[in-house]
Coordinates of C-alpha atoms in Angstrom, one line a residue:
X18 CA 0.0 0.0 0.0
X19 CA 1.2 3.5 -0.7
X20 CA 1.6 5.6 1.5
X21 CA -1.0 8.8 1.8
X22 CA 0.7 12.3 1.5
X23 CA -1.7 14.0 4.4
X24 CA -4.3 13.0 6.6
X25 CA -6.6 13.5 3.6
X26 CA -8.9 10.7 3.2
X27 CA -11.2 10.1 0.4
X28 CA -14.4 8.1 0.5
X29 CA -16.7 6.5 -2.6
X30 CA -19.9 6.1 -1.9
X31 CA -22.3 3.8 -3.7
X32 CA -26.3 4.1 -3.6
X33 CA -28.5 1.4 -5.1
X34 CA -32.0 3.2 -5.8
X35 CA -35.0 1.6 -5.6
X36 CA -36.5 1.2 -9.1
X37 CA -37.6 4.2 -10.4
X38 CA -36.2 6.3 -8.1
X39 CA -32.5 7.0 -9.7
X40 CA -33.8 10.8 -11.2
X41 CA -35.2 11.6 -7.6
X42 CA -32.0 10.7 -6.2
X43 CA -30.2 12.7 -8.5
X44 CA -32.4 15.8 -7.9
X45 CA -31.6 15.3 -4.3
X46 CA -27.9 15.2 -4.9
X47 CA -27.9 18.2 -7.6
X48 CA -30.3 20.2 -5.7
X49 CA -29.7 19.8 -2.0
X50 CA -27.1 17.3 -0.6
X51 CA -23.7 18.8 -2.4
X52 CA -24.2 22.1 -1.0
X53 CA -25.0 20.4 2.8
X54 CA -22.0 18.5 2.4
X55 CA -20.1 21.4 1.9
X56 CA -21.6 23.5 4.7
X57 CA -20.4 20.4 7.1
X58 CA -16.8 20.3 5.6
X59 CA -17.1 17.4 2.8
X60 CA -15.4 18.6 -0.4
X61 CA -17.3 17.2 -3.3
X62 CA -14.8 15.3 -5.5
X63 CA -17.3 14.0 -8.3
X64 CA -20.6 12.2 -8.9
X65 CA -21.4 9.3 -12.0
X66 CA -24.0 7.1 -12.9
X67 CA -22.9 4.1 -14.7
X68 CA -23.4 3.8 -18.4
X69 CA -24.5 0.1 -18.8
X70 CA -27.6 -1.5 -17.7
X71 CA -28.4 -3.2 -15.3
X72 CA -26.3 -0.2 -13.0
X73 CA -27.5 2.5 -15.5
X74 CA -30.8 2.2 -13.9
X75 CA -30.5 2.5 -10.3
X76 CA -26.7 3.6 -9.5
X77 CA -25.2 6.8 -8.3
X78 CA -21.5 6.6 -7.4
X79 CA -19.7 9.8 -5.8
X80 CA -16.1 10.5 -4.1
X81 CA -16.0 13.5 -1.5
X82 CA -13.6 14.5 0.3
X83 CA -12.4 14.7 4.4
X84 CA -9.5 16.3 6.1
X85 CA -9.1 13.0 8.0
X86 CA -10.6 9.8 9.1
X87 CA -12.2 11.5 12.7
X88 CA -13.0 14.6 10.8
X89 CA -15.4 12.1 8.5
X90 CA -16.8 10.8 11.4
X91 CA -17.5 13.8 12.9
X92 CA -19.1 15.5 9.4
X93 CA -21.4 12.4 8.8
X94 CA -23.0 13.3 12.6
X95 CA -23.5 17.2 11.5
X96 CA -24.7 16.6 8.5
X97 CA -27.3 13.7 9.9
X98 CA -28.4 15.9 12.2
X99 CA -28.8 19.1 10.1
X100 CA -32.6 20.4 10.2
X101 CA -32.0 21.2 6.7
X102 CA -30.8 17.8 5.8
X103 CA -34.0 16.1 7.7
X104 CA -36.0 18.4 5.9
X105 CA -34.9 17.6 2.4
X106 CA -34.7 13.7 3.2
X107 CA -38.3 13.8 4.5
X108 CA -39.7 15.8 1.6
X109 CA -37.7 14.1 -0.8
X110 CA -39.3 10.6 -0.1
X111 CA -43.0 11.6 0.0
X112 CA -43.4 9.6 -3.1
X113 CA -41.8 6.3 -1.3
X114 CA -38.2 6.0 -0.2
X115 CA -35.7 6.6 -2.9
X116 CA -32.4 4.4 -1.6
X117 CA -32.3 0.9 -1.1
X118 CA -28.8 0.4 0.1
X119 CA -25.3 2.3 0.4
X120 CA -21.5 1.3 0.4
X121 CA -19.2 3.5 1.4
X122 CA -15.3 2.3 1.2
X123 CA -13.1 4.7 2.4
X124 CA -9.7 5.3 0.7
X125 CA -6.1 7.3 0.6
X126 CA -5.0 9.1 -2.2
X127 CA -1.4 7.1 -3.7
X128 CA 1.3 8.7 -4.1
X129 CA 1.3 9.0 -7.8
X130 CA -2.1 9.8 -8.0
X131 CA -2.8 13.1 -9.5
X132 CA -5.2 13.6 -6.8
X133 CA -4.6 14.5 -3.5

C-alpha cells in the first residue's frame, strides 16, 4: 500500500435506488445534498452514474472528500443531524423512499495519484 501524503482521506460512496427512483436521487444530490455537504466540511470530488444496464438504472457513485478519518466521522454526525438535511430527506421521499442500500469504502490518495 502507498503511502498517503496527508491525513486527507477520500471516501466512494455507492447508492443502489429503488427502481424508479434514480432521477429523484439525483435531484436530491444536484439540488440539495452537495451544497450540505459542503456546509459540514465534505469537499465534493465527483458524482457518476454508470453507463451500462443493469447499474444504468439504479446507481449513483460519488467521491468527496475529508480532512481525515475523525473529521469524517464527525461531518457524517452534522450533517445527519442538520434540520435542513432532515427536511430535504423527509420531503424528498414523500413519493416512497428513494435508496435501497449504500456502500461506502473509504480510501487514501497514492502517491502518484494526480489527486490528492
Amino acid at each position: 500500500m502507498a503511502e498517503a501524503q496527508s491525513e486527507k482521506v477520500f471516501e466512494m460512496r455507492t447508492y443502489t435506488a429503488l427502481p424508479g427512483r434514480l432521477d429523484a436521487l439525483n435531484a436530491r444530490f444536484r439540488d440539495h445534498t452537495t451544497r450540505i455537504f459542503r456546509k459540514h466540511g465534505m469537499s465534493n470530488v465527483g458524482y457518476w452514474v454508470p453507463q451500462d444496464d443493469p447499474l444504468a438504472e439504479n446507481t449513483l457513485i460519488y467521491i468527496i472528500s475529508h480532512p481525515s478519518r475523525e473529521a469524517a466521522a464527525q461531518n457524517w454526525d452534522k450533517f445527519r443531524a442538520d434540520p435542513e438535511w432532515q427536511q430535504v430527506a423527509e420531503e424528498s421521499q414523500r413519493d416512497g423512499r428513494i435508496v435501497e442500500s449504500v456502500e461506502a469504502v473509504f480510501m487514501d490518495a497514492t502517491d502518484y495519484s494526480q489527486i490528492q
